[in-house]
XYZ file of C-alpha atoms in Angstrom:
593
model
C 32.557 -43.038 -28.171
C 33.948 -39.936 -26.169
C 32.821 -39.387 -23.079
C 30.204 -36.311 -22.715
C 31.161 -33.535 -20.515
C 28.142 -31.536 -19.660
C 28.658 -27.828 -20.909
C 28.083 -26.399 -17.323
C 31.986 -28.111 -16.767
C 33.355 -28.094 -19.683
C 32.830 -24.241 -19.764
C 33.455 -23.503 -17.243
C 35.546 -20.703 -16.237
C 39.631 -21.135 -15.634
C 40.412 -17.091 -14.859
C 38.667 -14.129 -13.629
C 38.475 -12.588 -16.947
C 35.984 -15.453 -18.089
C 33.799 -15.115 -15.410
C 30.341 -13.763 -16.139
C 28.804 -10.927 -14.947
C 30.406 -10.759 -11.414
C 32.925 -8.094 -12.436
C 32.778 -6.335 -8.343
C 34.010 -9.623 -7.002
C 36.577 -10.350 -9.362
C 38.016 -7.030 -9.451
C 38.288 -6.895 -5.506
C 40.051 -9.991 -5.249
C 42.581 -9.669 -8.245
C 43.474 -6.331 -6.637
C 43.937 -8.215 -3.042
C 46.208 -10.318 -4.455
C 47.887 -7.639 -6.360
C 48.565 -5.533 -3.328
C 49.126 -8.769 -0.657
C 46.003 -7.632 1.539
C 44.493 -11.429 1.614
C 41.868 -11.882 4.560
C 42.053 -15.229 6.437
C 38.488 -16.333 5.820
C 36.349 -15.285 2.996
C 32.629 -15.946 2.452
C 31.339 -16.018 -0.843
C 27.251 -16.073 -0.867
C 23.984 -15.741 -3.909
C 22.066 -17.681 -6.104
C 22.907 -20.602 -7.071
C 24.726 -21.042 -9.925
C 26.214 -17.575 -10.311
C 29.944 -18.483 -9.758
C 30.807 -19.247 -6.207
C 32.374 -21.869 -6.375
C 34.017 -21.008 -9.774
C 35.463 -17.992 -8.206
C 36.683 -19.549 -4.562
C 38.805 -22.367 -6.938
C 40.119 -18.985 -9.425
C 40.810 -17.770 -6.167
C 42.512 -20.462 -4.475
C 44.136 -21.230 -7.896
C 45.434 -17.977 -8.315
C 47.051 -16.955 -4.934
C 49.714 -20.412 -5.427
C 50.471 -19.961 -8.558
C 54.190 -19.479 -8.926
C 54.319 -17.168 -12.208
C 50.662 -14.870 -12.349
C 50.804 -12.179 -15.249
C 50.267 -8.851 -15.291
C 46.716 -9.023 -15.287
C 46.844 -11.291 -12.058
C 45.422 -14.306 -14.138
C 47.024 -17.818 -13.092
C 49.464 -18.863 -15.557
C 48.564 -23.085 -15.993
C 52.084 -23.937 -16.671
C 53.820 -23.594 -13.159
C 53.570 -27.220 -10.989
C 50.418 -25.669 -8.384
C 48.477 -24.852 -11.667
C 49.004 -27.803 -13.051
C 48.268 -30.110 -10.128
C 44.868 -28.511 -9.696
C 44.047 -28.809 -13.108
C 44.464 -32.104 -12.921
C 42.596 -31.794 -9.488
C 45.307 -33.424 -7.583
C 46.738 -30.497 -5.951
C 47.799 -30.977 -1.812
C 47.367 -28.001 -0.909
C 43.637 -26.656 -2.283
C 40.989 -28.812 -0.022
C 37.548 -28.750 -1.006
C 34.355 -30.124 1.598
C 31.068 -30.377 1.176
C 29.132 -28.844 4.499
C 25.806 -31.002 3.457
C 27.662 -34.446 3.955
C 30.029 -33.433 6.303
C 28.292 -31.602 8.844
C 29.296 -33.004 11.999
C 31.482 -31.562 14.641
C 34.261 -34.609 14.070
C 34.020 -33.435 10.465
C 35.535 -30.081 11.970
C 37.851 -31.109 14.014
C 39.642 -33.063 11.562
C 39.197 -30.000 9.449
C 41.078 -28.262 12.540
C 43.763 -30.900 12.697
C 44.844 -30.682 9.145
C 45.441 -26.658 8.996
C 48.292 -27.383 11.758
C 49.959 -29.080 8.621
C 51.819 -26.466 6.677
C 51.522 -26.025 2.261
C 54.024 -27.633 0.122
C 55.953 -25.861 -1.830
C 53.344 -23.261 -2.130
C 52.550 -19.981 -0.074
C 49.206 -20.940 0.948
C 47.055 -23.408 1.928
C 43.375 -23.027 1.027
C 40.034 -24.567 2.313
C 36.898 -24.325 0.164
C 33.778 -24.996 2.016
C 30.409 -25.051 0.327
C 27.176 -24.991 1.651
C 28.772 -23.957 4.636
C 25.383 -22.916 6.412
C 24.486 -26.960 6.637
C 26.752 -26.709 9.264
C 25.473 -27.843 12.487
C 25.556 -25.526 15.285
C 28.169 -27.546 17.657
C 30.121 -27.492 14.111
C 30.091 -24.325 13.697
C 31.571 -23.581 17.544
C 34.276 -25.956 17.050
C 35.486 -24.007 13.783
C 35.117 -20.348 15.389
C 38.786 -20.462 17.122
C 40.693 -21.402 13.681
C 38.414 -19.598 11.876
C 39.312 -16.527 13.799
C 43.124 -17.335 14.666
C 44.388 -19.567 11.348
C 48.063 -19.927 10.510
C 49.695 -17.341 8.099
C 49.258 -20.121 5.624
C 45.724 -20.595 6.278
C 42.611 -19.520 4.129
C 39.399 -19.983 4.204
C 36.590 -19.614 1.614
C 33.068 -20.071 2.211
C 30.295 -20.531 0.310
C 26.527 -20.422 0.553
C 23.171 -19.776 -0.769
C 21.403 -18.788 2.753
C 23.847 -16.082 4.497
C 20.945 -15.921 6.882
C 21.580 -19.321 7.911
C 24.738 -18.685 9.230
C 25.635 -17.806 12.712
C 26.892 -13.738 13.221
C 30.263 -15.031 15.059
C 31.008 -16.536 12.039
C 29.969 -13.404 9.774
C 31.723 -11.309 12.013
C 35.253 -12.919 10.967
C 34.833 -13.052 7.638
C 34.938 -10.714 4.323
C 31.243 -11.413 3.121
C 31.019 -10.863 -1.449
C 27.587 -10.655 -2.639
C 27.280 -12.229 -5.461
C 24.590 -11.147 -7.730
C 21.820 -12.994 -10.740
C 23.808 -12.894 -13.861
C 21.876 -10.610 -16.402
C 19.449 -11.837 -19.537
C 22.101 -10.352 -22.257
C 25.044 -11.526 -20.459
C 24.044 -15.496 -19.956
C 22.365 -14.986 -24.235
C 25.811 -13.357 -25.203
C 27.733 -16.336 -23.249
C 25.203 -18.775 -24.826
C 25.901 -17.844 -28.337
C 29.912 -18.139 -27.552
C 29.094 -21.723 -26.265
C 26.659 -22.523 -29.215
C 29.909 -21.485 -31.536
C 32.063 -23.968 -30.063
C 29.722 -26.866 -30.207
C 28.891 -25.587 -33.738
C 25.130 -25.128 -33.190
C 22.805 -22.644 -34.947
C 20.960 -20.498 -32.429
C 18.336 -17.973 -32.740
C 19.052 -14.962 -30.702
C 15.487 -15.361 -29.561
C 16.043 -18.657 -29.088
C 18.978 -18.132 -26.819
C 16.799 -15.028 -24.724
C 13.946 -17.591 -24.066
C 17.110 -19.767 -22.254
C 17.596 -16.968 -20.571
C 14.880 -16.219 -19.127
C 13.955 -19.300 -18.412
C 17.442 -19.945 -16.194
C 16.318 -16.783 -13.862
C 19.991 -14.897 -13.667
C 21.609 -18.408 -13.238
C 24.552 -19.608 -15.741
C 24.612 -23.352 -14.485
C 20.903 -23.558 -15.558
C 21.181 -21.985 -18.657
C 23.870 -24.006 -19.556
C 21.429 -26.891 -18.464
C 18.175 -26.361 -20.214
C 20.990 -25.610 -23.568
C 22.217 -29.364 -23.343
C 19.189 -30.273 -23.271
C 17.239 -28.632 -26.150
C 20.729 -29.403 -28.002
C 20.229 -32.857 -27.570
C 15.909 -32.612 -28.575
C 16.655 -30.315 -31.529
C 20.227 -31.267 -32.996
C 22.431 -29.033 -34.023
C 19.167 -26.062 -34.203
C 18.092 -23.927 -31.690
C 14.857 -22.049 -33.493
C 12.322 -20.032 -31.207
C 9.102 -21.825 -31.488
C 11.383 -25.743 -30.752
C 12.561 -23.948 -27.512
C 9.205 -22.382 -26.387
C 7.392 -25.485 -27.067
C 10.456 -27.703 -25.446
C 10.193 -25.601 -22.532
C 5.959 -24.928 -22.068
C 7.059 -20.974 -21.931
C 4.458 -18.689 -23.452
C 4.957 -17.662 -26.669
C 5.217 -13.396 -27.060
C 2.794 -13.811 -29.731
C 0.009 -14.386 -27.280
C 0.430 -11.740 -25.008
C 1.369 -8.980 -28.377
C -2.186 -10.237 -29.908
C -4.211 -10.167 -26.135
C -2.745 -6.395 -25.782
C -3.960 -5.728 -29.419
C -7.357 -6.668 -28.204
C -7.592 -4.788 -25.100
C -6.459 -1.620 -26.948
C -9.320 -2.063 -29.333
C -11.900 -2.700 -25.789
C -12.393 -6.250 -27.898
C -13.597 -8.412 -24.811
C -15.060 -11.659 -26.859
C -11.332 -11.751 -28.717
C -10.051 -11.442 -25.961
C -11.435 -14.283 -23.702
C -11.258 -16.724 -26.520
C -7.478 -16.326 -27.123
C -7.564 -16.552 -23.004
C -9.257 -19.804 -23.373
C -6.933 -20.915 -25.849
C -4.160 -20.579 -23.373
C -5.572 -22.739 -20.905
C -6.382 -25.322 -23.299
C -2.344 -25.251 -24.167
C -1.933 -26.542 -20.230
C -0.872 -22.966 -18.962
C -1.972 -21.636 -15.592
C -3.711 -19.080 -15.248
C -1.205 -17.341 -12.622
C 1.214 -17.794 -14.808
C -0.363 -16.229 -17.623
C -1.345 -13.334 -16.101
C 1.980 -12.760 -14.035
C 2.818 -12.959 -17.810
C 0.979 -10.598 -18.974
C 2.229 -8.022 -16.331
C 5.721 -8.614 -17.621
C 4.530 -7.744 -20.823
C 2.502 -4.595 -19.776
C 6.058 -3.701 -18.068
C 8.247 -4.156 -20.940
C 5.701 -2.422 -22.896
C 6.123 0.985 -20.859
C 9.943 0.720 -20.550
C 9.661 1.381 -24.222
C 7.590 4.285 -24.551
C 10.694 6.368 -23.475
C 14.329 6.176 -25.315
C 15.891 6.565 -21.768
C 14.458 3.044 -20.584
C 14.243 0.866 -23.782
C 17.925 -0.617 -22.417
C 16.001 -1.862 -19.422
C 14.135 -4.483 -22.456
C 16.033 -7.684 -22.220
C 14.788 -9.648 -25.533
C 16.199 -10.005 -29.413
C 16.036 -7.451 -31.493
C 13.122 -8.713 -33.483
C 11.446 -9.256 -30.414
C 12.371 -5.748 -29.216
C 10.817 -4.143 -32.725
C 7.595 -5.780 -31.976
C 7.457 -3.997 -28.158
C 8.565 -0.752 -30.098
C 5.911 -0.587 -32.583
C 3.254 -1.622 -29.889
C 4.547 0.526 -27.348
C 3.653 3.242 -29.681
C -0.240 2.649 -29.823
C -0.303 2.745 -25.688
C -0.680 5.188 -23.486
C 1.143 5.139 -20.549
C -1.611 6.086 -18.900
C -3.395 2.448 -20.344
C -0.399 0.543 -18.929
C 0.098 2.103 -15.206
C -3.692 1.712 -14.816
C -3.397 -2.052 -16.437
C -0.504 -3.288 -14.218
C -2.347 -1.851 -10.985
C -4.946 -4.213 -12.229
C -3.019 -7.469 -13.140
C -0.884 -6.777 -9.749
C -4.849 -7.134 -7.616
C -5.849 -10.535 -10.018
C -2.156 -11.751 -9.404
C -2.349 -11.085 -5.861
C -5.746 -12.664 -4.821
C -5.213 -15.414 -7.282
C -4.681 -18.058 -4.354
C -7.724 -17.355 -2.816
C -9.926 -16.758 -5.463
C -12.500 -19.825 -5.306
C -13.359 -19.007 -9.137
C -9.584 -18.722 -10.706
C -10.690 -19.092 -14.072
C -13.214 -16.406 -13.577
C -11.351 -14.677 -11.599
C -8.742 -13.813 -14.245
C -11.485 -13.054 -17.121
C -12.845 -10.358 -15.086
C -9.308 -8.645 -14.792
C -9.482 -9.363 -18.810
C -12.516 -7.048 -19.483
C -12.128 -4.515 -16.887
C -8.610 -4.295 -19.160
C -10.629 -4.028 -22.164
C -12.719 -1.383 -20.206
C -9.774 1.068 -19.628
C -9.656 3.211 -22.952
C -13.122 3.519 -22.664
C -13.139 4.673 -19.304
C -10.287 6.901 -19.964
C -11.978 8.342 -23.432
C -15.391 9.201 -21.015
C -13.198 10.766 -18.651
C -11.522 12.780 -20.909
C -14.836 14.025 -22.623
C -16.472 14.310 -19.476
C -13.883 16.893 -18.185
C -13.405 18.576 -21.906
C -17.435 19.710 -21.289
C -16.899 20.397 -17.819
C -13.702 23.374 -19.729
C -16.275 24.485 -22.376
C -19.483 25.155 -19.884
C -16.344 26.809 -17.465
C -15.282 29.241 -20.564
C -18.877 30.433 -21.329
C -19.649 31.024 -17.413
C -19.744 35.309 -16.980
C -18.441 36.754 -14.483
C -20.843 36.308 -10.947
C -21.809 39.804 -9.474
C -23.326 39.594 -6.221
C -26.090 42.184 -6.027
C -26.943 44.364 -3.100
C -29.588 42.963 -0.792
C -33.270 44.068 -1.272
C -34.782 44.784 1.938
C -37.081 41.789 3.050
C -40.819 42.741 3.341
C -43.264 40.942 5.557
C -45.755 38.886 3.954
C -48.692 36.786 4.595
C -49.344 33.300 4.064
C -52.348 32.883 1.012
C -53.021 29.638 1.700
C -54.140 27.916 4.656
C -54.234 24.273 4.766
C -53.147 22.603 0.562
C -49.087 23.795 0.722
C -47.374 24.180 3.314
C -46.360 28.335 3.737
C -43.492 29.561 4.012
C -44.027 30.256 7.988
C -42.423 26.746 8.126
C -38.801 27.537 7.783
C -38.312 30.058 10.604
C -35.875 32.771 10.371
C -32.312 32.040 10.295
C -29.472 33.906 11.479
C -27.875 33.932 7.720
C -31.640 36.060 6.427
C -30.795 37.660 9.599
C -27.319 38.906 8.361
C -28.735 39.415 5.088
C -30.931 42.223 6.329
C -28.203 44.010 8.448
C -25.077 43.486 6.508
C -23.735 46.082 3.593
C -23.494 44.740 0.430
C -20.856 42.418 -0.003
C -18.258 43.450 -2.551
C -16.534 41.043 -5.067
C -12.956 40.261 -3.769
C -10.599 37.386 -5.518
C -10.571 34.722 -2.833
C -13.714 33.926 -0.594
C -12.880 33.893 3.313
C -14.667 31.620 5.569
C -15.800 33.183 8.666
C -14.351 31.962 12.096
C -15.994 29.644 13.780
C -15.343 29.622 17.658
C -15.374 26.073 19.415
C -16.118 27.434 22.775
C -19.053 29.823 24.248
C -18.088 33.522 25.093
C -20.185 36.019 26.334
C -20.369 37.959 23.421
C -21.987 34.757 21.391
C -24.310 34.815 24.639
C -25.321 38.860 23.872
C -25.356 37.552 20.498
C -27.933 34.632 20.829
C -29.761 36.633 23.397
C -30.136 39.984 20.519
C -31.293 37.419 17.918
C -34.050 35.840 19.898
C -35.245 39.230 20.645
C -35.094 40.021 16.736
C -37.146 37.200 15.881
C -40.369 38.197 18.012
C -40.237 41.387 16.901
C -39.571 40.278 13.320
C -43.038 37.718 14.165
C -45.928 40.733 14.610
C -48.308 38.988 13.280
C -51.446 40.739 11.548
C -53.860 38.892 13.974
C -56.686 39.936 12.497
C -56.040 38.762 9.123
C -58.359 36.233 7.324
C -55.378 33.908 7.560
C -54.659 33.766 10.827
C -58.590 33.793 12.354
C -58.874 30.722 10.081
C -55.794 28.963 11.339
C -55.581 25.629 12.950
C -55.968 25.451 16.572
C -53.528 24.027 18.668
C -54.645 20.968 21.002
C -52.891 20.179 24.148
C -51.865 16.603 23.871
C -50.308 16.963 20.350
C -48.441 20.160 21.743
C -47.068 17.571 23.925
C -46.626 14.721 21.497
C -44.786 17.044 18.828
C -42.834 18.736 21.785
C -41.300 15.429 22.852
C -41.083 14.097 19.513
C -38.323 16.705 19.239
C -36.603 15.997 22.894
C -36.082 12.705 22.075
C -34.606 13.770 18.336
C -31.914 16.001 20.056
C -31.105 13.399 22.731
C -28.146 12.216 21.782
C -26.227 15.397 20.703
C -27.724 17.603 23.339
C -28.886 15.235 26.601
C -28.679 18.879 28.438
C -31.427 19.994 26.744
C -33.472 17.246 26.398
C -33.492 16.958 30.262
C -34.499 20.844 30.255
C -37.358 19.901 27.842
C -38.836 16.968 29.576
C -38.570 18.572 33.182
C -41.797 21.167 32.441
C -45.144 21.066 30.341
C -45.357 23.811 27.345
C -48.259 25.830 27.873
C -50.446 27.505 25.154
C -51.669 31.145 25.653
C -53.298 33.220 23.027
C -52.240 33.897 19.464
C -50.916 31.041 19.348
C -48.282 31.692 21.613
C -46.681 28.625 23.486
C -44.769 29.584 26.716
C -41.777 27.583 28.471
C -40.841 28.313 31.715
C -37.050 28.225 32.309
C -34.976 27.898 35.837
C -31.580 29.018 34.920
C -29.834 31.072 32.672
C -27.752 27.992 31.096
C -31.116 26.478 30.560
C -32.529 29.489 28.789
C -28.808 30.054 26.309
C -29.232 26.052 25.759
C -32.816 26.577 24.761
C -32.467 29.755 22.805
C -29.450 28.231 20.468
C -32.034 25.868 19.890
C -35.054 28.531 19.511
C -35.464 28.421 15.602
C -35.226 24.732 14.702
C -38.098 24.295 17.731
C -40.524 26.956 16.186
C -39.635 25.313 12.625
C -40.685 21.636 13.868
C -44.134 22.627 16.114
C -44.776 25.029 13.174
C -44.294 22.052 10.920
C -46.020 19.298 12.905
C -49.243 21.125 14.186
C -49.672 22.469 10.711
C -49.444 26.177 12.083
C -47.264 28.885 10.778
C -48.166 31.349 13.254
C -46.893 29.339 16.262
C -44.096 31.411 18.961
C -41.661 30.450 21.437
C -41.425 32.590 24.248
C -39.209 31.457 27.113
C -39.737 32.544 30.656
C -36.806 32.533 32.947
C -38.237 31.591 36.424
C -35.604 31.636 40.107
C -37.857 31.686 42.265
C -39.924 28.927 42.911
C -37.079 26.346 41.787
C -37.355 23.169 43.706
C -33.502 21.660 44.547
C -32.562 18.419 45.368
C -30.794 18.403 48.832
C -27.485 17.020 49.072
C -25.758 18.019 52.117
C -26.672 16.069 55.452
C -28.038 19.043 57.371
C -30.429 20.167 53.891
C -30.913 16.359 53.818
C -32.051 16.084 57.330
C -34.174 19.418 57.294
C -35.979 17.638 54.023
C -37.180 14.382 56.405
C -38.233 16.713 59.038
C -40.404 18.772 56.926
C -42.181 15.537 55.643
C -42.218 13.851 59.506
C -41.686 15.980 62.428
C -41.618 12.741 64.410
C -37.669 12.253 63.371
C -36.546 14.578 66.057
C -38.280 13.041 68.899
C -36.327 10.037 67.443
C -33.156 12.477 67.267
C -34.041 13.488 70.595
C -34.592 10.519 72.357
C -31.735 8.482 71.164
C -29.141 11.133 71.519
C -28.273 11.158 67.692
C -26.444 13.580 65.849
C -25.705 14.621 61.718
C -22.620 13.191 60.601
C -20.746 15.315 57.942
């Protein structure tokens, strides 16, 4: 029986030409060898099982080789080539960082570079997993790493750059290496699969692919070991069942539901899936793949970005075509949300059937939308143009009712009826200009105010001796008062200014209905007179009256002030107790200031 050599080895690459889908690295170092720029220290870091360590041994391969081609390939005939094939080469060193991590590990690291190659031009050290180096490790490798012999070179490899100290970043050349594409690890597959002499479905082969996330080593993997389930036959529905990976069907047949806004179809298949053993994360992180694939092929320019067979790839086509793109950007905003608050949903299963219908929901939504705004265009077209008549002249009229609706005394006269009555007609223009608005008081809004209160009582000549107004309600005192600081305390907060001017004197009521407010400043009376219209509206309103007035009396002269200043202060306790200056007197006091 021969022994087995696991595919991931046995194919594994000998020159830089065979290696997959790292072309920048390989190129860069073939041409550094080509034109003798080789760095001392080299640090190779990505995935796993992309081809670092492939490439460092290429590398390492390549720069001893006695007879390299033209195409700067190693030429496996010369003695260095054929000692490391054999792996018995002197003068290639490989460590692993993860069991030899220590600082003594280093140093005899450091000890051996003082030994010089044999018969070769270099001598190379391959280090992988260099970042489970520890830190006193690390220090006792920065001098050679810095300062090697000619002969010297160092390549390092590791998955987690970020684990890795700057001063030793800083003194090497850092390659990226990158995940190895879906249709370059299939295409490889399939070369593989013809040497072992195995039938493979393209689709087949894609699943592996996917399934090895852009890593060769995996794919590789997972292909021994469906090789070894199946035989010698790879079909699509042995390898998705081998490997619990969701079958396309499932997600073509869910999207055929949603398109039709078939919910109950569409929770059963759901159901179905979880019955299989599949999570529901996984599902609909699934899905969103789907939805994504799905719009890369409703344009020619991205249906290269679909990485599947090309049966599988007719399938997305011919669905692609019955969605909307609009259907799919609104669908994967949805299915990111579910996938997002998945972990903390306390109802997953739930959780994911309401994403489901409000999927289902989204034609229908859109198709309301759409009707909703095609009305909104046909009312539009039938509108005629608006001409804006010239403005009747108001005429004064009396209430006919007294008490059963309320007249239209209520609303008091605004400053727009106001304009109304004294502006020219306003003529038709294209846009409509909104008038400036000032955020601070000027005089001229004070002249203003002070011109529009006086408009109002003259507009408010009552006919007094109409049946209407003899028959009117009569106004007590105490609800004057009770309506009157109803409204205070309604205009506290935006105006506390007036509301202390309100509360500091009693309305009084004189005839016709007339209530008077005495005033003891002018800011008082411009506070109160902004104010004016919305007053008259609410005591109108509350007291059931429409023929109640406002008229504000501005009153210096018998204004009572606090006093403030020692001397006013001390003039204010004398008034009330003439005794204080015998006490002044008599004790020798005096005002301090």
């Amino acid at each position: 029986m021969d022994d087995f050599i696991v595919s991931a080895r046995k194919y594994r690459p000998a020159t830089f030409d065979t290696v997959v889908g790292q072309d920048h690295i390989t190129t860069t170092l073939k041409n550094a060898i080509r034109t003798k720029t080789l760095a001392q220290a080299f640090l190779f870091t990505g995935p796993r099982g992309v081809g670092k360590t492939t490439c460092a041994r290429i590398f390492a391969k390549t720069i001893n080789c006695l007879n390299l081609d033209e195409n700067i390939e190693p030429c496996n005939a010369c003695e260095s080539c054929l000692s490391f094939n054999r792996s018995a080469s002197f003068n290639i060193f490989e460590l692993d960082a993860a069991s030899n991590s220590s600082v003594n590990d280093i140093r005899n690291l450091v000890d051996q570079v003082r030994i010089p190659p044999q018969s070769v031009q270099y001598k190379v050290y391959i280090i992988d997993e260099v970042h489970m180096l520890s830190q006193m490790a690390f220090n006792a490798f920065l001098k050679t790493l810095e300062e090697p012999p000619l002969y010297a070179k160092f390549i390092l490899a590791t998955t987690e750059k970020h684990k890795i100290i700057p001063t030793i970043l800083s003194r090497c050349q850092i390659y990226d290496f990158k995940r190895i594409t879906v249709r370059d690890i299939a295409k490889y597959l399939a070369y593989v699969a013809n040497e072992e002499g195995v039938i493979a479905e393209p689709e087949a082969l894609q699943v592996i692919a996917h399934k090895a996330d852009g890593a060769m080593r995996d794919a590789l993997s997972i292909f021994d070991q469906l090789v070894s389930f199946t035989g010698k036959e790879l079909n699509y529905k042995l390898v998705v069942n081998h490997l619990n990976v969701l079958d396309y069907d499932y997600y073509f047949k869910i999207t055929d539901f949603l398109l039709s806004n078939n919910i109950y179809d569409t929770l059963l298949l759901f159901n179905k899936v979880i019955e299989s053993g599949f999570d529901g994360q996984h599902f609909i992180s699934g899905l969103g793949a789907h939805f994504r694939d799905l719009l890369v092929c409703t344009d020619d320019k991205t249906v290269d970005l679909l990485e599947v067979g090309e049966k599988i790839k007719d399938l997305y086509l011919e669905q692609s075509a019955r969605c909307t793109p609009t259907f799919l950007i609104n669908g994967l905003d949805i299915i990111q949300k579910t996938d997002f608050n998945y972990k903390t949903s306390s109802s997953k299963r739930l959780h994911i059937e309401i994403a489901l219908m409000q999927l289902a929901s989204i034609n229908e939504t859109l198709s309301a939308d759409k009707k909703a705004v095609l009305s909104t265009d046909k009312v539009e077209d039938k509108n005629e143009p608006i001409v804006i008549p010239s403005t009747p002249k108001p005429q004064k009229t009396l209430p006919t009712t007294a008490s059963t609706q309320k007249p239209a005394y209520y609303q008091s006269v605004t400053k727009e009826k106001k304009e109304i009555t004294k502006t020219k007609p306003p003529q038709v223009s294209e846009t409509l200009k909104l008038p400036y608005i000032p955020t601070t008081i000027s005089i001229k809004d004070e002249v203003i105010e002070k011109d529009d209160g006086q408009e109002n009582e003259e507009a408010e000549n009552f006919d007094f001796e109409s049946e209407e107004f003899l028959n009117a309600k009569t106004i007590q005192t105490n609800q004057l008062l009770q309506v009157w600081n109803d409204f205070a305390t309604k205009i506290s907060d935006a105006n506390p200014n007036l509301y202390s001017t309100l509360v500091s004197t009693n309305p009084e009521i004189e005839e016709n209905f007339i209530i008077t407010f005495e005033v003891h400043n002018a800011l008082q009376e411009h506070e109160l007179n902004r104010k004016k219209n919305e007053l008259v509206a609410h005591l109108r309103n509350e007291l059931d009256n429409p023929f109640i007035q406002l008229k504000i009396l501005l009153n210096t002269t018998n204004v009572q002030t606090r006093p403030y200043k020692p001397d006013e202060i001390y003039q204010h306790m004398l008034a009330k107790n003439p005794i204080v200056a015998d006490l002044k007197q008599k004790f020798g006091l005096s005002l301090e200031y």
